[in-house]
Amino acid sequence: MAVSVKQYRTSAETWWCPGCGDFGVLAALQRALAELNIEPHDVALIAGIGCSGKIGNYVNSYNLHVTHGRALPAAMGVKLANRHLTVVAAGGDGDGYGIGMGHFAHAIRRNIDVTYVVMDNQVYGLTKGQTSPTSDYGFKTKVSLPNIEEPTRPCLSAVSLGATYVAQGFSSDVKQLVELIKGGIKHPGFALVNVFSPCVTYNAFNTYDWFRENLVNLDDLAPDDRHDPHDRDSAIQMLRAKDGWVRGLIYQDLNSRPFEDRIAGFGAKSVATSDLDLDETLWNNMVREQQ
Ligand code: SF4
Ligand code: MG
């Protein structure tokens, strides 16, 4: 029997402010899982700290609500313990690109099969409006002086660090976001889906209208201007040219091999060196150097 969106709903009362972009992300995630026909008991959702971190309460699956910035190491651990689970990590820009930035870089390097959905609202919403790592230069709130730091651009960082799937969505275009999340879940390896998800309470600058005016939808480009999502260099150039303000599939490595596939007999109690998928010459040189 086909899995329905209803199976992914919970009875928990939503805590988010009316109009928060996170509602669109929640709807898209539930739809993506249902459309992929994945049963809720085959899903683990690992959420970080922040308004966005509450998403775990609203998705009927296995859930872990972990410490600030630590969604990715927990998610990677869950995946390595049971590779048959669909593992999704979720959080915000403050959580993932602030205190969690080190884990972000290493999750990309390891390429463990986890889909990371980030609700990026360019502000710390839960703590009432401080500048976050993605807040723009000059961004100001009632509790923050104008921001004199340059923002990090998460998709550019991810593609540059070697990520094998990078997409960016907008929470008010749920239809596109469903496809981007589905693509990330199906992708064998680490997948980043950064979602512009407006905070209607503490970010008066990056509003829904602002995103509608400023985001370039890669799906709408004329045939001659089409972006090739399988070319890493052109993805980097495109992101730099548009300062990261795009939505759609940015990059996917069609030859991605997740960490788990590099170990024969993964899940066995012990793994011999001969089980590891290593370059033989490189390995022999390393052993020689150590002798
Ligand atoms: Fe959403 Fe902002 Fe309200 Fe948090 S404070 S629930 S991010 S609108
Ligand atoms: Mg935030």
XYZ file of C-alpha atoms and ligand atoms in Angstrom:
300
model
C 0.000 0.000 0.000
C 1.280 3.473 -0.841
C 2.595 5.512 2.069
C 0.564 8.688 2.676
C 1.567 12.117 3.973
C -0.906 11.577 6.789
C 1.266 8.777 8.162
C 4.021 11.344 8.689
C 1.880 13.740 10.744
C 1.890 13.809 14.547
C -0.619 15.180 17.042
C 1.941 17.625 18.513
C 0.851 21.251 18.463
C 3.143 23.315 16.215
C 5.148 25.830 18.140
C 6.285 28.019 15.215
C 4.958 31.570 14.677
C 2.146 31.799 12.097
C 3.759 32.321 8.683
C 7.166 30.871 9.650
C 8.958 29.398 6.640
C 9.593 26.187 8.558
C 5.985 25.107 7.896
C 6.772 24.819 4.177
C 9.880 22.758 4.903
C 7.909 20.421 7.158
C 5.244 19.932 4.478
C 7.884 19.289 1.817
C 9.775 16.769 3.955
C 6.610 14.833 4.787
C 5.571 14.793 1.135
C 9.012 13.746 -0.074
C 9.135 10.773 2.313
C 5.597 9.696 1.404
C 6.178 10.062 -2.342
C 9.303 7.910 -2.050
C 7.058 5.337 -0.378
C 9.304 5.070 2.677
C 7.532 3.787 5.785
C 7.828 6.029 8.882
C 9.499 3.200 10.836
C 12.326 3.233 8.275
C 13.130 6.911 8.869
C 15.305 8.561 11.530
C 15.110 12.357 11.808
C 17.910 13.953 13.803
C 17.285 17.594 14.689
C 19.547 20.276 16.105
C 18.736 23.242 18.357
C 16.700 26.269 17.307
C 13.158 26.931 16.077
C 13.885 24.604 13.161
C 15.064 21.869 15.530
C 11.478 21.417 16.666
C 10.668 19.798 13.325
C 11.310 16.387 14.864
C 8.187 16.799 17.013
C 6.029 17.115 13.922
C 7.292 14.200 11.832
C 6.126 10.718 12.723
C 9.423 8.805 12.507
C 12.257 7.870 14.823
C 13.542 11.158 16.218
C 16.526 12.465 18.114
C 16.706 16.073 19.318
C 20.401 16.580 19.973
C 22.691 19.287 21.331
C 23.479 22.522 19.509
C 25.338 22.009 16.237
C 25.559 18.237 16.688
C 22.819 16.936 14.397
C 25.296 15.673 11.808
C 27.563 13.519 13.994
C 24.479 11.960 15.586
C 22.915 11.352 12.171
C 26.109 9.804 10.815
C 26.291 7.518 13.848
C 22.683 6.410 13.336
C 23.338 5.673 9.667
C 26.467 3.663 10.423
C 24.601 1.666 13.071
C 21.736 0.846 10.704
C 22.368 1.580 7.066
C 18.874 0.431 6.122
C 17.341 3.530 7.716
C 16.672 6.681 5.719
C 18.487 9.253 7.836
C 17.595 12.936 7.658
C 19.313 15.626 9.727
C 17.576 18.981 10.127
C 18.422 22.300 11.714
C 18.975 25.979 11.126
C 21.715 28.267 9.871
C 22.853 29.239 13.365
C 22.998 25.607 14.472
C 24.595 24.109 11.369
C 26.839 26.871 10.042
C 27.854 28.362 13.403
C 28.737 25.869 16.103
C 28.115 22.978 13.701
C 30.368 24.192 10.863
C 33.207 21.783 11.701
C 30.826 18.819 11.591
C 29.400 20.120 8.305
C 32.845 20.072 6.665
C 33.624 16.560 7.909
C 30.206 15.164 6.967
C 30.916 16.343 3.424
C 34.373 14.750 3.462
C 33.036 11.410 4.729
C 30.072 11.277 2.340
C 27.934 9.125 4.637
C 24.423 8.687 3.226
C 22.595 11.368 5.248
C 20.312 14.103 3.894
C 20.823 17.417 5.671
C 17.909 19.880 5.433
C 18.821 23.339 6.729
C 16.148 25.947 7.384
C 18.187 29.047 6.597
C 16.499 32.258 7.789
C 19.680 34.347 8.229
C 18.972 34.910 11.913
C 18.943 33.229 15.329
C 15.151 33.088 15.766
C 14.823 31.038 18.942
C 16.982 33.454 20.930
C 15.110 36.478 19.564
C 17.018 37.833 16.610
C 20.812 37.870 16.785
C 22.871 37.880 13.582
C 23.722 34.383 12.354
C 26.539 33.081 10.111
C 24.361 33.683 7.023
C 23.120 37.181 7.995
C 24.067 39.734 5.382
C 26.564 42.515 5.863
C 24.675 45.439 7.439
C 21.829 43.217 8.701
C 20.322 44.699 11.849
C 17.663 43.628 14.305
C 16.240 45.080 17.528
C 18.840 43.189 19.541
C 21.817 43.362 17.159
C 23.960 46.220 15.916
C 24.459 46.338 12.120
C 26.386 43.246 11.077
C 29.974 44.087 10.102
C 30.864 40.501 9.141
C 30.498 38.939 5.701
C 28.032 36.039 5.515
C 29.021 32.463 4.796
C 27.460 31.001 1.657
C 26.652 27.390 2.606
C 26.123 25.960 -0.877
C 29.347 27.495 -2.179
C 31.189 26.096 0.836
C 29.631 22.670 0.296
C 30.429 22.437 -3.414
C 33.975 23.716 -2.805
C 34.534 21.195 -0.002
C 33.628 18.317 -2.316
C 29.962 17.666 -1.473
C 28.334 15.170 -3.827
C 24.781 16.632 -3.694
C 23.972 20.290 -3.123
C 20.564 21.866 -3.629
C 18.871 25.013 -2.448
C 15.149 25.653 -2.099
C 12.655 28.264 -0.965
C 10.095 27.249 1.622
C 7.201 28.858 -0.223
C 7.848 26.715 -3.334
C 6.981 23.391 -1.736
C 6.663 21.635 -5.093
C 10.276 22.324 -6.058
C 11.467 21.627 -2.526
C 9.822 18.185 -2.502
C 11.837 17.254 -5.604
C 15.086 18.605 -4.146
C 14.604 16.655 -0.896
C 13.644 13.503 -2.785
C 16.777 13.889 -4.887
C 18.859 14.233 -1.725
C 17.338 11.150 -0.108
C 17.846 9.054 -3.239
C 21.416 10.290 -3.675
C 23.996 7.781 -2.389
C 26.050 9.938 -0.039
C 25.819 13.164 1.932
C 23.217 15.573 0.534
C 22.767 19.207 1.514
C 19.394 20.861 0.927
C 19.696 24.453 2.129
C 16.253 26.073 2.280
C 15.542 29.794 2.484
C 12.899 29.714 5.172
C 11.864 33.231 6.252
C 11.652 34.161 9.918
C 8.635 36.477 9.917
C 9.240 37.615 13.489
C 12.925 38.566 13.673
C 14.129 39.069 10.118
C 12.487 42.096 8.515
C 14.942 42.098 5.610
C 14.928 38.587 4.086
C 11.149 38.387 3.709
C 9.079 36.204 1.368
C 8.830 39.135 -1.055
C 12.557 39.758 -0.869
C 13.283 36.146 -1.818
C 10.694 36.228 -4.612
C 12.471 39.256 -6.083
C 16.044 38.164 -5.555
C 16.260 34.389 -5.971
C 17.100 32.999 -9.395
C 15.187 29.796 -10.036
C 17.574 27.517 -11.938
C 14.594 25.587 -13.294
C 13.336 28.720 -15.057
C 16.518 29.645 -16.937
C 16.321 29.878 -20.718
C 17.784 26.816 -22.526
C 20.919 28.747 -23.523
C 21.567 29.808 -19.920
C 20.852 26.399 -18.374
C 23.079 25.420 -15.480
C 24.796 22.007 -15.713
C 24.381 20.492 -12.219
C 26.988 17.803 -12.915
C 29.908 20.165 -13.408
C 31.509 21.210 -10.111
C 33.535 24.103 -11.546
C 30.538 25.637 -13.277
C 28.473 25.228 -10.079
C 31.128 27.202 -8.188
C 31.263 29.895 -10.879
C 27.460 30.150 -11.020
C 27.189 30.488 -7.216
C 29.895 33.142 -7.139
C 28.281 35.085 -9.985
C 24.890 35.103 -8.261
C 26.299 35.442 -4.729
C 24.471 32.248 -3.727
C 20.953 33.625 -4.343
C 19.679 30.733 -6.422
C 17.306 27.837 -5.959
C 17.258 24.460 -7.627
C 19.737 21.613 -8.027
C 23.219 23.117 -7.836
C 25.487 20.090 -8.014
C 25.278 16.323 -8.034
C 28.121 13.874 -8.527
C 26.592 10.956 -10.380
C 29.531 8.745 -9.379
C 29.180 9.367 -5.650
C 30.155 6.394 -3.511
C 29.138 6.696 0.127
C 31.483 5.845 2.986
C 29.461 2.704 3.757
C 30.144 1.240 0.302
C 33.893 1.470 0.789
C 33.848 -1.314 3.361
C 33.092 -4.855 2.252
C 30.796 -6.634 4.699
C 29.848 -3.344 6.374
C 28.133 -3.980 9.695
C 30.299 -6.997 10.583
C 31.782 -6.974 14.103
C 35.325 -6.486 12.867
C 36.723 -5.215 9.615
C 40.076 -6.329 8.202
C 42.288 -3.991 6.211
C 41.633 -6.229 3.224
C 37.926 -5.326 3.480
C 38.620 -1.660 2.888
C 38.349 -0.361 -0.628
C 41.786 1.250 -0.756
C 44.111 2.145 -3.561
C 46.613 -0.737 -3.276
C 49.706 1.201 -4.325
C 48.897 4.066 -1.983
C 48.298 1.648 0.889
C 51.538 -0.284 0.263
C 53.505 2.982 0.187
C 51.966 4.062 3.473
C 52.809 0.728 5.107
C 56.378 0.937 3.797
C 56.791 4.447 5.165
C 55.655 3.341 8.603
C 58.111 0.415 8.767
Fe 9.891 30.861 12.769
Fe 11.199 33.079 13.405
Fe 9.008 32.395 14.751
Fe 11.251 31.011 15.042
S 10.936 33.133 15.633
S 9.195 30.163 14.779
S 12.108 31.091 12.951
S 9.110 32.946 12.578
Mg 18.309 30.661 11.869
